[in-house]
mmCIF file of C-alpha atoms in Angstrom:
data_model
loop_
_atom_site.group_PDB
_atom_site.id
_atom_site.type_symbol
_atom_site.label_atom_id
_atom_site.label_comp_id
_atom_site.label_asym_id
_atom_site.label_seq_id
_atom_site.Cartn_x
_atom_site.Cartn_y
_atom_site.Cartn_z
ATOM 1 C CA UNK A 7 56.625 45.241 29.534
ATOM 2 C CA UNK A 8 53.530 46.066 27.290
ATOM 3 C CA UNK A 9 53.399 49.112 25.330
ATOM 4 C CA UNK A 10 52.021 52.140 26.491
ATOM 5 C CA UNK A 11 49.393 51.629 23.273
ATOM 6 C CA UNK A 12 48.744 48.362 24.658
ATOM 7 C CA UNK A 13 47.743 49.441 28.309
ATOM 8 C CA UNK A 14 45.643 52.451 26.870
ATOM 9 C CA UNK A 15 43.713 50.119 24.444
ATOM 10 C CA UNK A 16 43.075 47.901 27.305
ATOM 11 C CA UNK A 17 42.353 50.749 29.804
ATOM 12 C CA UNK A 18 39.713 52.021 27.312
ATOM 13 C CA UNK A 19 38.221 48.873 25.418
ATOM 14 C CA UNK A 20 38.682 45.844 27.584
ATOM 15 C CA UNK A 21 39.857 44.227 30.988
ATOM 16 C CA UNK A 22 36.368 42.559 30.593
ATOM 17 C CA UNK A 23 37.729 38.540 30.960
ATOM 18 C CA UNK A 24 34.071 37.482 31.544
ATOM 19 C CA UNK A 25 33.159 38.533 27.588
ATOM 20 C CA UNK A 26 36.020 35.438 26.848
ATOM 21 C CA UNK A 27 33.804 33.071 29.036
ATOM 22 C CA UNK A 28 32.730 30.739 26.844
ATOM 23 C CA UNK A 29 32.416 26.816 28.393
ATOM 24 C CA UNK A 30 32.926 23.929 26.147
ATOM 25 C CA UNK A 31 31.920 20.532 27.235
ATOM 26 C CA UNK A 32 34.179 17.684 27.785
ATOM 27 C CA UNK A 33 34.030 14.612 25.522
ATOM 28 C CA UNK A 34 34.486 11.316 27.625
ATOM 29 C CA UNK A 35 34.734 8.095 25.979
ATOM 30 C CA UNK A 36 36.210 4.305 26.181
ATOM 31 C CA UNK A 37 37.873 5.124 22.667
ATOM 32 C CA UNK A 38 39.257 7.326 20.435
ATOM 33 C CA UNK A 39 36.864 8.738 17.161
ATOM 34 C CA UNK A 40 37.017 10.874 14.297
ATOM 35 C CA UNK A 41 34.359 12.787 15.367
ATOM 36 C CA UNK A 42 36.240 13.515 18.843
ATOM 37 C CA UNK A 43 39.025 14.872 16.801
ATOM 38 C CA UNK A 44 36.675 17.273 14.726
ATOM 39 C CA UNK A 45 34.865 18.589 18.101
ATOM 40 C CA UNK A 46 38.149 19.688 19.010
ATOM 41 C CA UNK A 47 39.968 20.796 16.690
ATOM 42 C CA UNK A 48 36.999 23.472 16.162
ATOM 43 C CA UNK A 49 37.093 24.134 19.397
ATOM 44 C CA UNK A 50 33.145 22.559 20.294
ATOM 45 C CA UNK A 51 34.727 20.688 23.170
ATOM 46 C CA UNK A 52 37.384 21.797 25.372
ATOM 47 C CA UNK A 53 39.096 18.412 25.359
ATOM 48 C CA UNK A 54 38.489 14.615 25.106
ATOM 49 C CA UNK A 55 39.275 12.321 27.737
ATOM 50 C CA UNK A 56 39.736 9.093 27.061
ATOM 51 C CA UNK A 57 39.310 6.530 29.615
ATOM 52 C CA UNK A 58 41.174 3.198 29.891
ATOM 53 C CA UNK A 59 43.304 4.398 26.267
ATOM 54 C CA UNK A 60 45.724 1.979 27.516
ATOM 55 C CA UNK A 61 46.027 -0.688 29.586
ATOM 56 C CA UNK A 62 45.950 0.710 33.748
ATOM 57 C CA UNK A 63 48.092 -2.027 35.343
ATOM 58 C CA UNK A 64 50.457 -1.782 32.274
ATOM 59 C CA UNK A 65 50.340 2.152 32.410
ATOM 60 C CA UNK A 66 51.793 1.559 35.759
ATOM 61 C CA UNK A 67 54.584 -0.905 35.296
ATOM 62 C CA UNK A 68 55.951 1.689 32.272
ATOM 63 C CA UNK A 69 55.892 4.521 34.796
ATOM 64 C CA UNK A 70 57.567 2.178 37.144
ATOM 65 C CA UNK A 71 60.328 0.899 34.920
ATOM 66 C CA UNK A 72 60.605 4.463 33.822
ATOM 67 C CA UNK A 73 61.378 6.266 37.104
ATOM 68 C CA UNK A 74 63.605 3.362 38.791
ATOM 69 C CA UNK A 75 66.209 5.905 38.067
ATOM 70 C CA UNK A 76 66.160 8.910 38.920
ATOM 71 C CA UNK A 77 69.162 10.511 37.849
ATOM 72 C CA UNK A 78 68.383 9.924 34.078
ATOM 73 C CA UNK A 79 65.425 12.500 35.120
ATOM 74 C CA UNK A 80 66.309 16.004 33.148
ATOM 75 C CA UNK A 81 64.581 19.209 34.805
ATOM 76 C CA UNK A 82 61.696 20.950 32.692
ATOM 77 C CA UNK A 83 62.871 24.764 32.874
ATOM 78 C CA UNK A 84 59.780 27.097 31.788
ATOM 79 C CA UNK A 85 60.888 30.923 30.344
ATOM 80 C CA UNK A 86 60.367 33.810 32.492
ATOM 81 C CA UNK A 87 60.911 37.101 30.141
ATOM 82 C CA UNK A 88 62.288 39.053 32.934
ATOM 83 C CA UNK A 89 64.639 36.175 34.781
ATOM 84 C CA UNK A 90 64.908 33.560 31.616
ATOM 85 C CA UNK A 91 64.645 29.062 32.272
ATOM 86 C CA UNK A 92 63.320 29.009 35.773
ATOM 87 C CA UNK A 93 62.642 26.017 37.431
ATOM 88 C CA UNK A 94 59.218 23.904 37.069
ATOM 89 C CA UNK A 95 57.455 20.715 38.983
ATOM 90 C CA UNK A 96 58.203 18.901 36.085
ATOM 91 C CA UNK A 97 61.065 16.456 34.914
ATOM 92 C CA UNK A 98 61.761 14.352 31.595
ATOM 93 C CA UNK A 99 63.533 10.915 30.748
ATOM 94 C CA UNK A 100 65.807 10.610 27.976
ATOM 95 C CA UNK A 101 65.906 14.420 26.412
ATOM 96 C CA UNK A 102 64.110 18.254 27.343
ATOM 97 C CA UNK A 103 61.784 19.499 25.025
ATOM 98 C CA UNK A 104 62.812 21.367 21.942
ATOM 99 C CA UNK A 105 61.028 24.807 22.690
ATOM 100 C CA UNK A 106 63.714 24.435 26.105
ATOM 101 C CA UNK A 107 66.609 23.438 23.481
ATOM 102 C CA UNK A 108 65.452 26.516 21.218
ATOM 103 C CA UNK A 109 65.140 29.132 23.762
ATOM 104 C CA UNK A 110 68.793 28.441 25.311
ATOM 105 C CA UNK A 111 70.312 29.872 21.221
ATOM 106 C CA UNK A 112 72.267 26.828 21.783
ATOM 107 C CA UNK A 113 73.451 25.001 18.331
ATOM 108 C CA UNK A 114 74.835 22.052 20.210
ATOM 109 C CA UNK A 115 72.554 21.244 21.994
ATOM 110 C CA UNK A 116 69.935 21.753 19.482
ATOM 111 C CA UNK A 117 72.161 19.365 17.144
ATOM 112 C CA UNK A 118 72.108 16.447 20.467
ATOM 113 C CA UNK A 119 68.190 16.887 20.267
ATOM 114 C CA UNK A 120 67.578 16.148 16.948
ATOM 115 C CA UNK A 121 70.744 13.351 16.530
ATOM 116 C CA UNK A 122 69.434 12.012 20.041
ATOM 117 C CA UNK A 123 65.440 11.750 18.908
ATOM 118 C CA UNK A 124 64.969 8.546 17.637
ATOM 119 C CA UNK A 125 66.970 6.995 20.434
ATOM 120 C CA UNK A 126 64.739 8.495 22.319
ATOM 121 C CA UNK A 127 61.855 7.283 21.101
ATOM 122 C CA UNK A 128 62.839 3.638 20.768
ATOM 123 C CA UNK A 129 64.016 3.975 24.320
ATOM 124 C CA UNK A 130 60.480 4.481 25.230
ATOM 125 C CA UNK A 131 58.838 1.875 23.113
ATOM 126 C CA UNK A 132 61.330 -0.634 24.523
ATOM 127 C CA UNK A 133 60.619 0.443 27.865
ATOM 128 C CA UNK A 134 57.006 -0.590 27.103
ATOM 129 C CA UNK A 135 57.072 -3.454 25.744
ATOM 130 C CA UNK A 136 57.981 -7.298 26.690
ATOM 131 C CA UNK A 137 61.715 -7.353 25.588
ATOM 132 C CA UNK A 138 62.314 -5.479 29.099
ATOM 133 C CA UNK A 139 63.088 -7.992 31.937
ATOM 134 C CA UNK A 140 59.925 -9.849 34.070
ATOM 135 C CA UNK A 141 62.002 -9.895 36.686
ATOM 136 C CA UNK A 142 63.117 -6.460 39.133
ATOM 137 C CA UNK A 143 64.035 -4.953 42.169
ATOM 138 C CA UNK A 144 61.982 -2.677 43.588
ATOM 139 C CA UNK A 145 63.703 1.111 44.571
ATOM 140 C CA UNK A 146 64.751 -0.292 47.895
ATOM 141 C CA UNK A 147 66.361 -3.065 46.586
ATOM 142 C CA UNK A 148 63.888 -5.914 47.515
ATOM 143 C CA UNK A 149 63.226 -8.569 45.114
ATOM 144 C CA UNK A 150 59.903 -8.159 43.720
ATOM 145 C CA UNK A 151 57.493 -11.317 42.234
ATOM 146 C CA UNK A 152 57.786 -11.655 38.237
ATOM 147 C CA UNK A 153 55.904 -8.946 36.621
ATOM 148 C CA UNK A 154 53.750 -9.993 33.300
ATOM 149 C CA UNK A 155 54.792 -8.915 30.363
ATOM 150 C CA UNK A 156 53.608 -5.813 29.019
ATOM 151 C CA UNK A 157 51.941 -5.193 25.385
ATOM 152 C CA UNK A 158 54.701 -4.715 22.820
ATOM 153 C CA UNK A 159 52.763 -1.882 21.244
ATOM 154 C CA UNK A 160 53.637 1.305 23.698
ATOM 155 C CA UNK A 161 50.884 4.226 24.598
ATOM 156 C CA UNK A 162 52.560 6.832 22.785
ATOM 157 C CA UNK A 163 52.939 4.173 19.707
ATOM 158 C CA UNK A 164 49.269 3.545 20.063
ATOM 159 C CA UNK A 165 47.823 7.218 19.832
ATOM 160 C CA UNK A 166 50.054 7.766 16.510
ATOM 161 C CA UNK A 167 48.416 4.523 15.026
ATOM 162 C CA UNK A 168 45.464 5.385 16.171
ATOM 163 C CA UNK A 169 45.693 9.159 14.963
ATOM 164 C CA UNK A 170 47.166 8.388 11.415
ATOM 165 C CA UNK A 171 44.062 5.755 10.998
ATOM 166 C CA UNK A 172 40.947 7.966 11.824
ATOM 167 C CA UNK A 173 42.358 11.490 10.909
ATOM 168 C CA UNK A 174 41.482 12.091 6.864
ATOM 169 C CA UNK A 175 45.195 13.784 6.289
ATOM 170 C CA UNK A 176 47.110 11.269 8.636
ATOM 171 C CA UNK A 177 49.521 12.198 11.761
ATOM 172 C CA UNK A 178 53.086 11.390 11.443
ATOM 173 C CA UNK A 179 56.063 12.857 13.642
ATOM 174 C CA UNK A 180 57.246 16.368 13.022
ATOM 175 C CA UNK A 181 60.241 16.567 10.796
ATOM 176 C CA UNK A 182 63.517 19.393 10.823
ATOM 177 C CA UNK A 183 62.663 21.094 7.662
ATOM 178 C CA UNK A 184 66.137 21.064 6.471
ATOM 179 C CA UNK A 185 67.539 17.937 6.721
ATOM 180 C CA UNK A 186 64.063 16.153 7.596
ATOM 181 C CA UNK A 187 65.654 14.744 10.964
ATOM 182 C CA UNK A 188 62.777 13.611 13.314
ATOM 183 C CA UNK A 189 61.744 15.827 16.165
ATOM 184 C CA UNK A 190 61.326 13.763 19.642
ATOM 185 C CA UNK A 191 57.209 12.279 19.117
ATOM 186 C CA UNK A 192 56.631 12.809 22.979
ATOM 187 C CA UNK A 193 58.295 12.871 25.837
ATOM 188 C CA UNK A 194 57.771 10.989 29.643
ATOM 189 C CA UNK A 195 57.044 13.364 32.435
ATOM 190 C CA UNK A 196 57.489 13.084 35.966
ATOM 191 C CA UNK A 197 56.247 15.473 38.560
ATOM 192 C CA UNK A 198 57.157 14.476 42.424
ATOM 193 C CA UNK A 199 55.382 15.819 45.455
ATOM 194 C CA UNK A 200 55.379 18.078 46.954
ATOM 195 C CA UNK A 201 54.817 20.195 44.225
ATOM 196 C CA UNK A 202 55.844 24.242 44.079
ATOM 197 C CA UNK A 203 52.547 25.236 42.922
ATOM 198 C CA UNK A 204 50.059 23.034 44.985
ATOM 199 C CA UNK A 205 47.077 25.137 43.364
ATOM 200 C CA UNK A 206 48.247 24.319 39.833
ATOM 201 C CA UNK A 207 50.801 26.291 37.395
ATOM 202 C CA UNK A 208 48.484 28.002 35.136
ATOM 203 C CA UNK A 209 49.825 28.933 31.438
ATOM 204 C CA UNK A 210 48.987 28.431 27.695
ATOM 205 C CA UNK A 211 51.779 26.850 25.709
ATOM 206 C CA UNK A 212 50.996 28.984 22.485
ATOM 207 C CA UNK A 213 48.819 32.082 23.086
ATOM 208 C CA UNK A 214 47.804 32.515 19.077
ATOM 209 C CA UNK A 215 43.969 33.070 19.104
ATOM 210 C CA UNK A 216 41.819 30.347 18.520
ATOM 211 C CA UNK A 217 40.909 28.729 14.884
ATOM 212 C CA UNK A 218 39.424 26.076 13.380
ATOM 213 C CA UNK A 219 41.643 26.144 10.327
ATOM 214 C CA UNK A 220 44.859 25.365 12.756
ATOM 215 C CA UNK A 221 46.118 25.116 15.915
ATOM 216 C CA UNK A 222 48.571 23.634 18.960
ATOM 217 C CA UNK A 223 47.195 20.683 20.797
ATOM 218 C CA UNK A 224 47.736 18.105 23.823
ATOM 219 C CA UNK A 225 48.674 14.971 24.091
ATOM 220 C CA UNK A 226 48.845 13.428 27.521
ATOM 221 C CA UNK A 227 49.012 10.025 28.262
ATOM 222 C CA UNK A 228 48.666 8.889 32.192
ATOM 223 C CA UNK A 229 50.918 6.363 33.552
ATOM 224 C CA UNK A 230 50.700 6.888 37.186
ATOM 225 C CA UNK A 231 49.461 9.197 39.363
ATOM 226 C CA UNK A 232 49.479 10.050 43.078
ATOM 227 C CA UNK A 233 47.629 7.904 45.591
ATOM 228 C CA UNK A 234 46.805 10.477 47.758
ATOM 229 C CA UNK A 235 44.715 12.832 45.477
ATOM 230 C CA UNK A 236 46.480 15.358 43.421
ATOM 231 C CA UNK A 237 46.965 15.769 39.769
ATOM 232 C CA UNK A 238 44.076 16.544 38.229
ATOM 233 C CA UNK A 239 44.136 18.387 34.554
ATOM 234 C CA UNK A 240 42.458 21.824 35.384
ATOM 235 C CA UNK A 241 40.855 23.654 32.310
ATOM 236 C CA UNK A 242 39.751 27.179 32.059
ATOM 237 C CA UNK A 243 37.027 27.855 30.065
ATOM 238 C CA UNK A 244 38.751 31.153 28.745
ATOM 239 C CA UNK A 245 38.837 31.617 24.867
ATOM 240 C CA UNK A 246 40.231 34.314 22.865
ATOM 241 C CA UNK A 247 39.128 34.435 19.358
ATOM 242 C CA UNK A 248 40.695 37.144 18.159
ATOM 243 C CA UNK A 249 43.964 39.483 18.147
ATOM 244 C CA UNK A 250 41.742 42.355 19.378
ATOM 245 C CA UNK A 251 40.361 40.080 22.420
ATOM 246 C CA UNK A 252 44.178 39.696 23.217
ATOM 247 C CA UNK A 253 45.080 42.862 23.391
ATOM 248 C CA UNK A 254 42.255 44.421 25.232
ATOM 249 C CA UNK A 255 42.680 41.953 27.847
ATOM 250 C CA UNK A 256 46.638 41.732 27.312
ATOM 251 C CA UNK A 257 48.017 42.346 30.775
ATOM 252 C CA UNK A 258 45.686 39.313 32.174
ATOM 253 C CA UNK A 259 46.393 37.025 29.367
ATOM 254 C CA UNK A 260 50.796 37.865 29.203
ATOM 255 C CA UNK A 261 50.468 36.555 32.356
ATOM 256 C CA UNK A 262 50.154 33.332 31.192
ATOM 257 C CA UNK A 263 53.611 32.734 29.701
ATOM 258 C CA UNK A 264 55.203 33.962 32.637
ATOM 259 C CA UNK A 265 56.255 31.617 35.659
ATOM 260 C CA UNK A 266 56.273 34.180 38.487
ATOM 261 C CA UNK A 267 54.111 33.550 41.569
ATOM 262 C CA UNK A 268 53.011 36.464 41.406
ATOM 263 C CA UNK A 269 51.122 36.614 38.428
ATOM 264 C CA UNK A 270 49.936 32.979 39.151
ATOM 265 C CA UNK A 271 47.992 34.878 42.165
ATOM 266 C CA UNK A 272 46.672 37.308 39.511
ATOM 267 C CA UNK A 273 45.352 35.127 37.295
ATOM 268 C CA UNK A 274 43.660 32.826 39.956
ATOM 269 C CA UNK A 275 42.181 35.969 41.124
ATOM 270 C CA UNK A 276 40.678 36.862 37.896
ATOM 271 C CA UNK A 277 39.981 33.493 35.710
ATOM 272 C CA UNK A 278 36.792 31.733 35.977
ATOM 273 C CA UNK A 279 36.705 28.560 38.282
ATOM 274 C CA UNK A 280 38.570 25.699 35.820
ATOM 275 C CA UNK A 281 36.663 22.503 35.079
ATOM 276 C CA UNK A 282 38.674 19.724 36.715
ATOM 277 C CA UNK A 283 39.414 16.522 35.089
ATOM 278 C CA UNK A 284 40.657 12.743 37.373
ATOM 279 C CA UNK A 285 41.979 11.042 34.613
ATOM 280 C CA UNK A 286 43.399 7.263 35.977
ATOM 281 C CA UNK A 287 46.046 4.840 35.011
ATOM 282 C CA UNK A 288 45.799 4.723 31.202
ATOM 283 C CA UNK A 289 43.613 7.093 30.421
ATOM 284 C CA UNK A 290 44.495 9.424 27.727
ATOM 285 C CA UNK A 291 43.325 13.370 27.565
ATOM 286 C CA UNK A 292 43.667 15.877 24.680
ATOM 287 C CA UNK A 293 42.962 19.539 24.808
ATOM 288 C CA UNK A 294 43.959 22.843 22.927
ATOM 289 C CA UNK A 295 46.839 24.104 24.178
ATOM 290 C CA UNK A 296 45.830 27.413 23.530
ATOM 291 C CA UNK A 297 43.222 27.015 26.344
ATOM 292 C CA UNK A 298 44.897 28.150 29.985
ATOM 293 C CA UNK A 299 44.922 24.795 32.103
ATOM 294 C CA UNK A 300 47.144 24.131 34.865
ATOM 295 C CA UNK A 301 48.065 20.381 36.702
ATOM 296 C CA UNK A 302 47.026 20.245 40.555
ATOM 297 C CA UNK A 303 49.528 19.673 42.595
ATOM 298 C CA UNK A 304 50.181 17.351 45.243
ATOM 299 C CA UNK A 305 51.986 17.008 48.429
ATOM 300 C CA UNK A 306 52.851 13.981 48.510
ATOM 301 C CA UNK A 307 53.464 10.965 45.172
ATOM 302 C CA UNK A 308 54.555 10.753 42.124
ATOM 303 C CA UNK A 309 52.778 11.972 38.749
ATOM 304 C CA UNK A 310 53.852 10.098 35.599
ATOM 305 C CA UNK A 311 52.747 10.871 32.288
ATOM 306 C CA UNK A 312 53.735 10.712 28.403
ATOM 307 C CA UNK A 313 52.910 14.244 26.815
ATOM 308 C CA UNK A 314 52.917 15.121 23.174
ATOM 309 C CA UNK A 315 51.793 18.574 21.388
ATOM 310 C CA UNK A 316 49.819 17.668 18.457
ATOM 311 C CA UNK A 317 49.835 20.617 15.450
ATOM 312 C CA UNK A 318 47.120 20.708 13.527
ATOM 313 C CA UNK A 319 46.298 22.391 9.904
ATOM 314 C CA UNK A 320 43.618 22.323 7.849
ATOM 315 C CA UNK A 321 44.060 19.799 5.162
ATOM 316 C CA UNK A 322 47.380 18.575 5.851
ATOM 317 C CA UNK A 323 48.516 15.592 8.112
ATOM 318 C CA UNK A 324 48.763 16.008 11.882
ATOM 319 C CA UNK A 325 52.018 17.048 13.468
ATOM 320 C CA UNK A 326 53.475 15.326 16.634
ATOM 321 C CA UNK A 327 56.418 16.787 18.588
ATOM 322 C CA UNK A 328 57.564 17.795 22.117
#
């Protein structure tokens, strides 16, 4: 619950979302620059999509290969203050995300993350590249023709090259600041219609006020995605600048850390109409995951992507975990 000081400094200074209205174009480009990274990061651009990042017909052969089975799928559980890990739309291959391994206050299973991470990610860059079998079945069990081989360098490979060459400070993955273990670089997603929230979970994955000097970014790279429409990257052109714009808007803006339906009617009540973004087969999008975005859902299909937060801070190499 918010403070009684809270709710009084809101009742008498804000509830005014349409002062945080402040639209940012998106960048859209065949590759990935430098100066993409510095619109940004300082927030001049509410994200950069990237079309055709990776190969599309190889985009789809990962996701394939990926989901032929789906018990190895682990559910993505989102906290709800009030009821704790609820259920989402979306599942992982191969481990959960360590902010889900955190919140649980569980030391073995935080201990299986970190000893399971690099297993993890060689499991992924094997699964895109040409060591896998040409040959498979399809999910009903007919034989399928010989598939080509796919490029030995993987998406998720090819954004940390490709990040480490044009940033000044470098990107690297994130590393346990103990024992310098490697945190998991970025996990494959997999959302299957139909969807609970067909209009879109809205949320922020860090709710710090925005800065140019450092903050939480996206990472999402687009395997497959449903045939039948659906799955679209919605993006809110919301910004709050300051600790003082949080608070005098505070019972709006909580409401996006918090799962319930609820408050997802709330905040499509109040928030501004989102931009909408189609990103296809390959295409890679970034955006500040401090913005509020949601993903459309979709009644029907099967949403595949590889997502990675990226942390950035002024003058020091980027960070990339999930």
């Amino acid at each position: 619950m918010l403070s009684s000081f809270i709710q009084q400094l809101e009742k008498r200074f804000g509830g005014r979302l349409a002062d945080l209205v402040r639209p940012k174009p998106i960048i859209t480009s065949s590759s990935l620059e430098r100066e993409h990274l510095d619109e940004l990061f300082s927030h001049r651009a509410c994200c950069v999509h990237v079309q055709g990042f990776y190969p599309p017909q190889a985009a789809k052969e990962i996701a394939r290969r990926l989901t032929l089975d789906p018990n190895r799928q682990l559910e993505w559980k989102v906290s709800n203050p009030q009821k704790g890990l609820e259920s989402s739309d979306v599942r992982t291959i191969g481990s959960q995300p360590y902010n889900m391994v955190a919140s649980s206050r569980n030391k073995a299973a935080e201990e299986a993350y970190f000893d399971g991470a690099l297993a993890c990610m060689r499991e992924l860059r094997e699964g895109s590249g040409s060591s896998f079998p040409c040959t498979t079945s399809s999910r009903d069990g007919q034989s399928q023709k010989p598939t080509p081989e796919l490029p030995v360098l993987g998406p998720l490979d090819k954004l940390r090259l490709e990040l480490d060459e044009i940033f000044p400070a470098g990107a690297t993955v994130a590393k346990h600041p103990k024992d310098g273990r490697p945190f998991v670089a970025g996990l494959a997603r997999v959302m299957q219609g139909p969807t609970q929230h067909l209009e879109g979970f809205i949320h922020c994955d860090d709710i710090h006020p925005l800065s140019a000097d450092e903050g939480l970014f996206s990472a999402n790279l687009y395997l497959e995605l449903p045939s039948t429409g659906g799955g679209e990257l919605l993006i809110y052109d919301i910004e709050v600048r300051s600790r003082w714009e949080f608070y005098t808007n505070a019972s709006t803006l909580a409401l996006l850390t918090h799962p319930g339906e609820a408050g997802q009617d709330i905040l499509r009540s109040r928030l501004p109409k989102p931009k909408t973004i189609k990103p296809a087969s390959g295409d890679l999008i970034l955006l500040c995951a401090q913005r509020p975005h949601a993903v459309a859902g979709f009644p029907l299909g099967t949403r595949v992507s590889i997502q990675s937060f990226i942390s950035f801070k002024k003058g020091q190499s980027l960070q990339l975990d999930n």
